[in-house]
Amino acid sequence: MIYTERFKAPQSLSGKEFSYCPGCHHGIVHRLIAEVIDELDIQGKTIMVAPVGCAVFANDFFELDGTIAAHGRAPAVATGIKRARPENVVFTYQGDGDLAAIGTAEIIHAANRGEKITTIFINNAIYGMTGGQMAPTTLLGMKTTTTPYGRSEKNEGYPLRVSEILKEIRGVAFLSRTKVTTPQDVIRTKKQIKKAFLAQIEGLGYGLVEVLSTCPTNWGLTPIESMQWLEENMVKEFPIGVFVDKVDKVK
Amino acid sequence: MEKVLARGTEAIAEAAIRAGCRLYFGYPITPQSELTEYMARRMPEVGGVFLQGESEVAVVNMVYGAAIAGKRVMTSTSSPGFSLMQEGISYIAGAELPCVFVNVVRGGPGLGDIQPAQSDYFQATKGGGHGDYRLIVFSPESLQEAVELTMYAFDVADRYRNPVLLLTDGLLGQMMEPVSFPEFVDLDSLPDHSSWALSGTGMRREAHRVSSFDMDPVSLEKKNMLIQSKYKEVVKNEILYEEYQLDDAEIVIVAYGTMGRIVKSVVNQAREKGIKVGVFRPISLWPFPYVQLSKWSDQASFFFTVEMSTGQFVEDVKIAVEGKRPVEYYGRTAGIIPTPNEIFAKLMELI
């Protein structure tokens, strides 16, 4: 009984089959968000803002009111929703192209306003939906369809560490970088997602969790190789950790 | 109703508040920053939300957010800022969200200058953003009309779930005139958007998923055709125009907004000399009063379009007249406002 209880699908997921590739971490993170929403008992008042990118379909996977923002604009759309309905819980779900390239202005200013919203930031070092182009977070030397000879700091600059930028911003109430490659990682990530939601629920400010994620399809690796590649390469460039935590305790 | 002396931008802002708008997002740009500043002072007094965004790109998406939450919301800007908002407007129209924009047009292209112009007509009426959508566009000639159209714009936006633009220029925006403000709209009487707006399911209903996205071409075409049928209703119901001394007119001057007002004094000047001239002034620029204007081609010997651009509005006049009569044009650009004498002289040349 305990077994079946624990593994039933979260109520905040719609039950629609995910469209993500095998080995992609979007599915794990979706489930963790839904579990947190269930546990905080906020499904009825949560509004989600999906991005442009692979998660453009995310609204369909959650049983929540939701919309899809223009590329990079999710924090501005979420700001408009939250200011119109401060009693609601609002979160954005964004990839690295969306958040760290085209939407850098929106994310920095939403964070700086201490906007009472939460962002789940999926960093897989590549553009997935458009077919494997360079992201701002693409590692040096990493080959993508637009860096066929490998990313060079001389031409494309360095991988952008967004969380290290955001940690200096005073409106941020919770900020962490995590991964979901091991069960321990998954448990930790869920706790952090919960804190990022509590940051807004308790009126403390802006919350963001950056999740290092795989993209087996565009990395050209198997799911297992992708996990290894993430551990061996991405974690070095993007160290995991909690950067800001103004949330007292996890309920 | 009591008249008060008001400045254009501030009159528009106050009208929006009286229409029940309690959310304003803006970014400073000349010559409309007074509207933004007025909202910054006024919104806290009425329990509303004022927020200065980091760019017009952010602002239009904040407007998207507030509109999708089912609340009355507006922003105001001037030409370069309105260009930056086009992406968001396309998404707003695609997601069918009601909201109101004000573009206090200045001289362009590019950075241009900060003087009054009408050179954003194409952008306003022919779609500045991508995709098959329409903005409903109203253009006032006076502050009183600006106040009334602003309030009306919110109703029209709600009725069709479509963005509405008040297109004006720095002349009207900076002008001071006596205005009588209508009473405050009762907030409880505002249209109910609960059937589609995002408010959280409350665990009482299915999730609302509202966006401009649909990967299935068949289904997206169906949605686009539904939007088009909505636009047909707009064309049927929302055409506004003014006819000034047209009954016996042999020459029809066509102009809109502040030019529509200036040409009236040209008519008076011409009539003193026995020249039978009248004015046709479209108030709704989309939908454009094609049929209503076309009617005068039976009586007029020619049409004379005056606008503060190098010739944008004149194209719609030509569409209306369908080659039945000559359509002449006179315009100034870059922020230069044609004087009545200048327009009269051009008229005399044409006769």
PDB file of N, CA and C in Angstrom, chain B residues 89-175:
ATOM      1  N   ILE B  89       2.294  42.492 -28.804  1.00  0.00           N
ATOM      2  CA  ILE B  89       0.934  42.756 -29.298  1.00  0.00           C
ATOM      3  C   ILE B  89       0.457  41.589 -30.157  1.00  0.00           C
ATOM      4  N   SER B  90       1.349  41.041 -30.957  1.00  0.00           N
ATOM      5  CA  SER B  90       0.987  39.880 -31.768  1.00  0.00           C
ATOM      6  C   SER B  90       0.573  38.704 -30.862  1.00  0.00           C
ATOM      7  N   TYR B  91       1.332  38.476 -29.804  1.00  0.00           N
ATOM      8  CA  TYR B  91       0.986  37.403 -28.855  1.00  0.00           C
ATOM      9  C   TYR B  91      -0.339  37.695 -28.148  1.00  0.00           C
ATOM     10  N   ILE B  92      -0.552  38.964 -27.799  1.00  0.00           N
ATOM     11  CA  ILE B  92      -1.786  39.359 -27.114  1.00  0.00           C
ATOM     12  C   ILE B  92      -2.991  39.117 -28.018  1.00  0.00           C
ATOM     13  N   ALA B  93      -2.846  39.526 -29.287  1.00  0.00           N
ATOM     14  CA  ALA B  93      -3.945  39.316 -30.239  1.00  0.00           C
ATOM     15  C   ALA B  93      -4.155  37.826 -30.474  1.00  0.00           C
ATOM     16  N   GLY B  94      -3.053  37.074 -30.558  1.00  0.00           N
ATOM     17  CA  GLY B  94      -3.149  35.633 -30.790  1.00  0.00           C
ATOM     18  C   GLY B  94      -3.794  34.894 -29.627  1.00  0.00           C
ATOM     19  N   ALA B  95      -3.517  35.366 -28.412  1.00  0.00           N
ATOM     20  CA  ALA B  95      -4.112  34.740 -27.229  1.00  0.00           C
ATOM     21  C   ALA B  95      -5.487  35.341 -26.922  1.00  0.00           C
ATOM     22  N   GLU B  96      -5.893  36.316 -27.721  1.00  0.00           N
ATOM     23  CA  GLU B  96      -7.192  37.001 -27.584  1.00  0.00           C
ATOM     24  C   GLU B  96      -7.361  37.620 -26.196  1.00  0.00           C
ATOM     25  N   LEU B  97      -6.504  38.569 -25.893  1.00  0.00           N
ATOM     26  CA  LEU B  97      -6.543  39.231 -24.591  1.00  0.00           C
ATOM     27  C   LEU B  97      -6.970  40.682 -24.745  1.00  0.00           C
ATOM     28  N   PRO B  98      -7.875  41.143 -23.901  1.00  0.00           N
ATOM     29  CA  PRO B  98      -8.290  42.541 -23.965  1.00  0.00           C
ATOM     30  C   PRO B  98      -7.322  43.453 -23.217  1.00  0.00           C
ATOM     31  N   CYS B  99      -6.913  44.542 -23.839  1.00  0.00           N
ATOM     32  CA  CYS B  99      -6.083  45.536 -23.164  1.00  0.00           C
ATOM     33  C   CYS B  99      -6.021  46.775 -24.053  1.00  0.00           C
ATOM     34  N   VAL B 100      -5.529  47.867 -23.482  1.00  0.00           N
ATOM     35  CA  VAL B 100      -5.528  49.138 -24.205  1.00  0.00           C
ATOM     36  C   VAL B 100      -4.107  49.694 -24.291  1.00  0.00           C
ATOM     37  N   PHE B 101      -3.744  50.135 -25.488  1.00  0.00           N
ATOM     38  CA  PHE B 101      -2.464  50.781 -25.744  1.00  0.00           C
ATOM     39  C   PHE B 101      -2.702  52.233 -26.149  1.00  0.00           C
ATOM     40  N   VAL B 102      -1.763  53.081 -25.781  1.00  0.00           N
ATOM     41  CA  VAL B 102      -1.780  54.465 -26.270  1.00  0.00           C
ATOM     42  C   VAL B 102      -0.432  54.701 -26.949  1.00  0.00           C
ATOM     43  N   ASN B 103      -0.467  55.136 -28.210  1.00  0.00           N
ATOM     44  CA  ASN B 103       0.765  55.526 -28.894  1.00  0.00           C
ATOM     45  C   ASN B 103       0.688  57.016 -29.198  1.00  0.00           C
ATOM     46  N   VAL B 104       1.505  57.784 -28.474  1.00  0.00           N
ATOM     47  CA  VAL B 104       1.607  59.226 -28.716  1.00  0.00           C
ATOM     48  C   VAL B 104       2.716  59.389 -29.760  1.00  0.00           C
ATOM     49  N   VAL B 105       2.298  59.444 -31.014  1.00  0.00           N
ATOM     50  CA  VAL B 105       3.245  59.304 -32.132  1.00  0.00           C
ATOM     51  C   VAL B 105       4.180  60.512 -32.255  1.00  0.00           C
ATOM     52  N   ARG B 106       5.446  60.212 -32.525  1.00  0.00           N
ATOM     53  CA  ARG B 106       6.448  61.254 -32.758  1.00  0.00           C
ATOM     54  C   ARG B 106       7.139  60.994 -34.095  1.00  0.00           C
ATOM     55  N   GLY B 107       7.943  61.954 -34.518  1.00  0.00           N
ATOM     56  CA  GLY B 107       8.568  61.864 -35.836  1.00  0.00           C
ATOM     57  C   GLY B 107       9.564  60.722 -35.928  1.00  0.00           C
ATOM     58  N   GLY B 108       9.522  60.005 -37.036  1.00  0.00           N
ATOM     59  CA  GLY B 108      10.440  58.894 -37.272  1.00  0.00           C
ATOM     60  C   GLY B 108      10.980  59.022 -38.674  1.00  0.00           C
ATOM     61  N   PRO B 109      11.571  57.997 -39.249  1.00  0.00           N
ATOM     62  CA  PRO B 109      11.802  56.681 -38.640  1.00  0.00           C
ATOM     63  C   PRO B 109      12.988  56.676 -37.671  1.00  0.00           C
ATOM     64  N   GLY B 110      13.203  55.515 -37.063  1.00  0.00           N
ATOM     65  CA  GLY B 110      14.297  55.376 -36.106  1.00  0.00           C
ATOM     66  C   GLY B 110      14.073  56.237 -34.889  1.00  0.00           C
ATOM     67  N   LEU B 111      15.120  56.847 -34.422  1.00  0.00           N
ATOM     68  CA  LEU B 111      14.987  57.706 -33.246  1.00  0.00           C
ATOM     69  C   LEU B 111      14.217  58.973 -33.592  1.00  0.00           C
ATOM     70  N   GLY B 112      14.347  59.423 -34.859  1.00  0.00           N
ATOM     71  CA  GLY B 112      13.564  60.551 -35.348  1.00  0.00           C
ATOM     72  C   GLY B 112      13.671  61.759 -34.443  1.00  0.00           C
ATOM     73  N   ASP B 113      12.500  62.342 -34.106  1.00  0.00           N
ATOM     74  CA  ASP B 113      12.503  63.444 -33.142  1.00  0.00           C
ATOM     75  C   ASP B 113      11.331  63.248 -32.193  1.00  0.00           C
ATOM     76  N   ILE B 114      11.033  64.302 -31.420  1.00  0.00           N
ATOM     77  CA  ILE B 114       9.986  64.132 -30.405  1.00  0.00           C
ATOM     78  C   ILE B 114       8.764  64.992 -30.722  1.00  0.00           C
ATOM     79  N   GLN B 115       8.687  65.491 -31.963  1.00  0.00           N
ATOM     80  CA  GLN B 115       7.565  66.352 -32.346  1.00  0.00           C
ATOM     81  C   GLN B 115       6.404  65.501 -32.875  1.00  0.00           C
ATOM     82  N   PRO B 116       5.198  66.095 -32.920  1.00  0.00           N
ATOM     83  CA  PRO B 116       4.011  65.329 -33.328  1.00  0.00           C
ATOM     84  C   PRO B 116       4.108  64.803 -34.762  1.00  0.00           C
ATOM     85  N   ALA B 117       3.606  63.595 -34.976  1.00  0.00           N
ATOM     86  CA  ALA B 117       3.599  63.004 -36.310  1.00  0.00           C
ATOM     87  C   ALA B 117       2.463  61.992 -36.412  1.00  0.00           C
ATOM     88  N   GLN B 118       2.180  61.598 -37.653  1.00  0.00           N
ATOM     89  CA  GLN B 118       1.174  60.549 -37.891  1.00  0.00           C
ATOM     90  C   GLN B 118       1.798  59.452 -38.756  1.00  0.00           C
ATOM     91  N   SER B 119       3.083  59.265 -38.575  1.00  0.00           N
ATOM     92  CA  SER B 119       3.805  58.359 -39.468  1.00  0.00           C
ATOM     93  C   SER B 119       3.825  56.913 -39.000  1.00  0.00           C
ATOM     94  N   ASP B 120       3.038  56.602 -37.950  1.00  0.00           N
ATOM     95  CA  ASP B 120       2.926  55.206 -37.516  1.00  0.00           C
ATOM     96  C   ASP B 120       1.591  54.599 -37.965  1.00  0.00           C
ATOM     97  N   TYR B 121       0.985  55.213 -38.989  1.00  0.00           N
ATOM     98  CA  TYR B 121      -0.340  54.758 -39.415  1.00  0.00           C
ATOM     99  C   TYR B 121      -0.313  53.321 -39.929  1.00  0.00           C
ATOM    100  N   PHE B 122       0.654  53.012 -40.776  1.00  0.00           N
ATOM    101  CA  PHE B 122       0.748  51.632 -41.297  1.00  0.00           C
ATOM    102  C   PHE B 122       0.910  50.642 -40.148  1.00  0.00           C
ATOM    103  N   GLN B 123       1.860  50.973 -39.263  1.00  0.00           N
ATOM    104  CA  GLN B 123       2.135  50.076 -38.136  1.00  0.00           C
ATOM    105  C   GLN B 123       0.886  49.842 -37.296  1.00  0.00           C
ATOM    106  N   ALA B 124       0.115  50.913 -37.092  1.00  0.00           N
ATOM    107  CA  ALA B 124      -1.072  50.810 -36.245  1.00  0.00           C
ATOM    108  C   ALA B 124      -2.189  50.026 -36.915  1.00  0.00           C
ATOM    109  N   THR B 125      -2.400  50.293 -38.203  1.00  0.00           N
ATOM    110  CA  THR B 125      -3.615  49.778 -38.842  1.00  0.00           C
ATOM    111  C   THR B 125      -3.379  48.544 -39.708  1.00  0.00           C
ATOM    112  N   LYS B 126      -2.156  48.310 -40.112  1.00  0.00           N
ATOM    113  CA  LYS B 126      -1.904  47.180 -41.014  1.00  0.00           C
ATOM    114  C   LYS B 126      -1.171  46.048 -40.301  1.00  0.00           C
ATOM    115  N   GLY B 127      -0.969  46.174 -38.995  1.00  0.00           N
ATOM    116  CA  GLY B 127      -0.304  45.106 -38.262  1.00  0.00           C
ATOM    117  C   GLY B 127       1.185  45.331 -38.171  1.00  0.00           C
ATOM    118  N   GLY B 128       1.670  45.767 -37.027  1.00  0.00           N
ATOM    119  CA  GLY B 128       3.102  45.994 -36.849  1.00  0.00           C
ATOM    120  C   GLY B 128       3.823  44.725 -36.456  1.00  0.00           C
ATOM    121  N   GLY B 129       3.090  43.778 -35.943  1.00  0.00           N
ATOM    122  CA  GLY B 129       3.672  42.499 -35.540  1.00  0.00           C
ATOM    123  C   GLY B 129       3.383  41.424 -36.571  1.00  0.00           C
ATOM    124  N   HIS B 130       3.803  40.198 -36.280  1.00  0.00           N
ATOM    125  CA  HIS B 130       3.652  39.104 -37.238  1.00  0.00           C
ATOM    126  C   HIS B 130       2.290  38.408 -37.098  1.00  0.00           C
ATOM    127  N   GLY B 131       1.861  37.829 -38.193  1.00  0.00           N
ATOM    128  CA  GLY B 131       0.664  36.989 -38.164  1.00  0.00           C
ATOM    129  C   GLY B 131      -0.609  37.715 -38.556  1.00  0.00           C
ATOM    130  N   ASP B 132      -1.663  36.936 -38.755  1.00  0.00           N
ATOM    131  CA  ASP B 132      -2.977  37.477 -39.147  1.00  0.00           C
ATOM    132  C   ASP B 132      -3.711  38.002 -37.926  1.00  0.00           C
ATOM    133  N   TYR B 133      -3.536  39.269 -37.637  1.00  0.00           N
ATOM    134  CA  TYR B 133      -4.305  39.842 -36.524  1.00  0.00           C
ATOM    135  C   TYR B 133      -4.596  41.300 -36.818  1.00  0.00           C
ATOM    136  N   ARG B 134      -5.474  41.866 -36.057  1.00  0.00           N
ATOM    137  CA  ARG B 134      -5.834  43.273 -36.198  1.00  0.00           C
ATOM    138  C   ARG B 134      -5.804  43.956 -34.841  1.00  0.00           C
ATOM    139  N   LEU B 135      -5.351  45.181 -34.839  1.00  0.00           N
ATOM    140  CA  LEU B 135      -5.528  46.062 -33.699  1.00  0.00           C
ATOM    141  C   LEU B 135      -6.748  46.917 -34.007  1.00  0.00           C
ATOM    142  N   ILE B 136      -7.591  47.135 -33.033  1.00  0.00           N
ATOM    143  CA  ILE B 136      -8.681  48.100 -33.212  1.00  0.00           C
ATOM    144  C   ILE B 136      -8.088  49.464 -32.848  1.00  0.00           C
ATOM    145  N   VAL B 137      -8.224  50.436 -33.749  1.00  0.00           N
ATOM    146  CA  VAL B 137      -7.508  51.703 -33.580  1.00  0.00           C
ATOM    147  C   VAL B 137      -8.468  52.889 -33.596  1.00  0.00           C
ATOM    148  N   PHE B 138      -8.425  53.688 -32.547  1.00  0.00           N
ATOM    149  CA  PHE B 138      -9.217  54.913 -32.482  1.00  0.00           C
ATOM    150  C   PHE B 138      -8.263  56.103 -32.408  1.00  0.00           C
ATOM    151  N   SER B 139      -8.650  57.203 -33.071  1.00  0.00           N
ATOM    152  CA  SER B 139      -7.808  58.391 -33.047  1.00  0.00           C
ATOM    153  C   SER B 139      -8.641  59.638 -32.747  1.00  0.00           C
ATOM    154  N   PRO B 140      -8.391  60.278 -31.625  1.00  0.00           N
ATOM    155  CA  PRO B 140      -9.190  61.440 -31.217  1.00  0.00           C
ATOM    156  C   PRO B 140      -8.664  62.763 -31.781  1.00  0.00           C
ATOM    157  N   GLU B 141      -9.579  63.745 -31.905  1.00  0.00           N
ATOM    158  CA  GLU B 141      -9.186  65.080 -32.375  1.00  0.00           C
ATOM    159  C   GLU B 141      -9.102  66.090 -31.242  1.00  0.00           C
ATOM    160  N   SER B 142      -9.647  65.739 -30.095  1.00  0.00           N
ATOM    161  CA  SER B 142      -9.662  66.680 -28.974  1.00  0.00           C
ATOM    162  C   SER B 142      -9.485  65.897 -27.680  1.00  0.00           C
ATOM    163  N   LEU B 143      -9.253  66.627 -26.610  1.00  0.00           N
ATOM    164  CA  LEU B 143      -9.084  65.942 -25.330  1.00  0.00           C
ATOM    165  C   LEU B 143     -10.379  65.316 -24.859  1.00  0.00           C
ATOM    166  N   GLN B 144     -11.493  66.007 -25.113  1.00  0.00           N
ATOM    167  CA  GLN B 144     -12.778  65.431 -24.707  1.00  0.00           C
ATOM    168  C   GLN B 144     -12.999  64.099 -25.428  1.00  0.00           C
ATOM    169  N   GLU B 145     -12.705  64.113 -26.722  1.00  0.00           N
ATOM    170  CA  GLU B 145     -12.877  62.869 -27.479  1.00  0.00           C
ATOM    171  C   GLU B 145     -11.877  61.805 -27.015  1.00  0.00           C
ATOM    172  N   ALA B 146     -10.678  62.245 -26.669  1.00  0.00           N
ATOM    173  CA  ALA B 146      -9.660  61.302 -26.173  1.00  0.00           C
ATOM    174  C   ALA B 146     -10.142  60.621 -24.896  1.00  0.00           C
ATOM    175  N   VAL B 147     -10.743  61.411 -24.026  1.00  0.00           N
ATOM    176  CA  VAL B 147     -11.265  60.853 -22.764  1.00  0.00           C
ATOM    177  C   VAL B 147     -12.355  59.829 -23.055  1.00  0.00           C
ATOM    178  N   GLU B 148     -13.281  60.200 -23.923  1.00  0.00           N
ATOM    179  CA  GLU B 148     -14.394  59.294 -24.211  1.00  0.00           C
ATOM    180  C   GLU B 148     -13.920  58.031 -24.938  1.00  0.00           C
ATOM    181  N   LEU B 149     -12.993  58.209 -25.882  1.00  0.00           N
ATOM    182  CA  LEU B 149     -12.502  57.041 -26.628  1.00  0.00           C
ATOM    183  C   LEU B 149     -11.661  56.116 -25.739  1.00  0.00           C
ATOM    184  N   THR B 150     -10.924  56.708 -24.805  1.00  0.00           N
ATOM    185  CA  THR B 150     -10.128  55.872 -23.896  1.00  0.00           C
ATOM    186  C   THR B 150     -11.041  54.966 -23.090  1.00  0.00           C
ATOM    187  N   MET B 151     -12.084  55.546 -22.543  1.00  0.00           N
ATOM    188  CA  MET B 151     -13.009  54.742 -21.735  1.00  0.00           C
ATOM    189  C   MET B 151     -13.699  53.695 -22.600  1.00  0.00           C
ATOM    190  N   TYR B 152     -14.097  54.122 -23.791  1.00  0.00           N
ATOM    191  CA  TYR B 152     -14.767  53.216 -24.719  1.00  0.00           C
ATOM    192  C   TYR B 152     -13.830  52.096 -25.161  1.00  0.00           C
ATOM    193  N   ALA B 153     -12.550  52.423 -25.300  1.00  0.00           N
ATOM    194  CA  ALA B 153     -11.561  51.438 -25.760  1.00  0.00           C
ATOM    195  C   ALA B 153     -11.547  50.203 -24.853  1.00  0.00           C
ATOM    196  N   PHE B 154     -11.693  50.420 -23.548  1.00  0.00           N
ATOM    197  CA  PHE B 154     -11.705  49.278 -22.622  1.00  0.00           C
ATOM    198  C   PHE B 154     -12.917  48.385 -22.870  1.00  0.00           C
ATOM    199  N   ASP B 155     -14.054  49.018 -23.134  1.00  0.00           N
ATOM    200  CA  ASP B 155     -15.274  48.225 -23.403  1.00  0.00           C
ATOM    201  C   ASP B 155     -15.110  47.413 -24.683  1.00  0.00           C
ATOM    202  N   VAL B 156     -14.575  48.071 -25.711  1.00  0.00           N
ATOM    203  CA  VAL B 156     -14.405  47.393 -27.009  1.00  0.00           C
ATOM    204  C   VAL B 156     -13.393  46.244 -26.859  1.00  0.00           C
ATOM    205  N   ALA B 157     -12.314  46.493 -26.129  1.00  0.00           N
ATOM    206  CA  ALA B 157     -11.299  45.447 -25.907  1.00  0.00           C
ATOM    207  C   ALA B 157     -11.936  44.237 -25.231  1.00  0.00           C
ATOM    208  N   ASP B 158     -12.746  44.492 -24.221  1.00  0.00           N
ATOM    209  CA  ASP B 158     -13.410  43.396 -23.503  1.00  0.00           C
ATOM    210  C   ASP B 158     -14.406  42.666 -24.402  1.00  0.00           C
ATOM    211  N   ARG B 159     -15.143  43.435 -25.188  1.00  0.00           N
ATOM    212  CA  ARG B 159     -16.204  42.858 -26.020  1.00  0.00           C
ATOM    213  C   ARG B 159     -15.626  41.855 -27.022  1.00  0.00           C
ATOM    214  N   TYR B 160     -14.475  42.191 -27.595  1.00  0.00           N
ATOM    215  CA  TYR B 160     -13.917  41.335 -28.654  1.00  0.00           C
ATOM    216  C   TYR B 160     -12.688  40.552 -28.191  1.00  0.00           C
ATOM    217  N   ARG B 161     -12.309  40.722 -26.933  1.00  0.00           N
ATOM    218  CA  ARG B 161     -11.057  40.111 -26.438  1.00  0.00           C
ATOM    219  C   ARG B 161      -9.929  40.388 -27.423  1.00  0.00           C
ATOM    220  N   ASN B 162      -9.697  41.671 -27.639  1.00  0.00           N
ATOM    221  CA  ASN B 162      -8.677  42.089 -28.607  1.00  0.00           C
ATOM    222  C   ASN B 162      -8.037  43.388 -28.117  1.00  0.00           C
ATOM    223  N   PRO B 163      -6.747  43.576 -28.391  1.00  0.00           N
ATOM    224  CA  PRO B 163      -6.134  44.846 -27.996  1.00  0.00           C
ATOM    225  C   PRO B 163      -6.704  46.023 -28.788  1.00  0.00           C
ATOM    226  N   VAL B 164      -6.823  47.161 -28.112  1.00  0.00           N
ATOM    227  CA  VAL B 164      -7.306  48.390 -28.745  1.00  0.00           C
ATOM    228  C   VAL B 164      -6.234  49.457 -28.573  1.00  0.00           C
ATOM    229  N   LEU B 165      -6.002  50.217 -29.638  1.00  0.00           N
ATOM    230  CA  LEU B 165      -4.976  51.261 -29.617  1.00  0.00           C
ATOM    231  C   LEU B 165      -5.619  52.633 -29.750  1.00  0.00           C
ATOM    232  N   LEU B 166      -5.229  53.522 -28.857  1.00  0.00           N
ATOM    233  CA  LEU B 166      -5.565  54.928 -29.019  1.00  0.00           C
ATOM    234  C   LEU B 166      -4.353  55.576 -29.684  1.00  0.00           C
ATOM    235  N   LEU B 167      -4.551  56.010 -30.934  1.00  0.00           N
ATOM    236  CA  LEU B 167      -3.439  56.568 -31.716  1.00  0.00           C
ATOM    237  C   LEU B 167      -3.556  58.087 -31.706  1.00  0.00           C
ATOM    238  N   THR B 168      -2.573  58.715 -31.099  1.00  0.00           N
ATOM    239  CA  THR B 168      -2.612  60.170 -31.043  1.00  0.00           C
ATOM    240  C   THR B 168      -1.194  60.691 -31.243  1.00  0.00           C
ATOM    241  N   ASP B 169      -0.990  61.964 -31.019  1.00  0.00           N
ATOM    242  CA  ASP B 169       0.346  62.509 -31.234  1.00  0.00           C
ATOM    243  C   ASP B 169       0.671  63.524 -30.160  1.00  0.00           C
ATOM    244  N   GLY B 170       1.905  63.988 -30.181  1.00  0.00           N
ATOM    245  CA  GLY B 170       2.370  64.896 -29.149  1.00  0.00           C
ATOM    246  C   GLY B 170       1.605  66.207 -29.088  1.00  0.00           C
ATOM    247  N   LEU B 171       0.967  66.595 -30.197  1.00  0.00           N
ATOM    248  CA  LEU B 171       0.176  67.831 -30.185  1.00  0.00           C
ATOM    249  C   LEU B 171      -0.980  67.694 -29.204  1.00  0.00           C
ATOM    250  N   LEU B 172      -1.709  66.594 -29.334  1.00  0.00           N
ATOM    251  CA  LEU B 172      -2.826  66.349 -28.429  1.00  0.00           C
ATOM    252  C   LEU B 172      -2.317  66.008 -27.028  1.00  0.00           C
ATOM    253  N   GLY B 173      -1.226  65.241 -26.993  1.00  0.00           N
ATOM    254  CA  GLY B 173      -0.691  64.796 -25.716  1.00  0.00           C
ATOM    255  C   GLY B 173      -0.247  65.940 -24.830  1.00  0.00           C
ATOM    256  N   GLN B 174       0.319  66.983 -25.432  1.00  0.00           N
ATOM    257  CA  GLN B 174       0.858  68.094 -24.653  1.00  0.00           C
ATOM    258  C   GLN B 174      -0.133  69.250 -24.511  1.00  0.00           C
ATOM    259  N   MET B 175      -1.236  69.191 -25.240  1.00  0.00           N
ATOM    260  CA  MET B 175      -2.220  70.278 -25.261  1.00  0.00           C
ATOM    261  C   MET B 175      -2.985  70.345 -23.944  1.00  0.00           C
TER     262      MET B 175
END
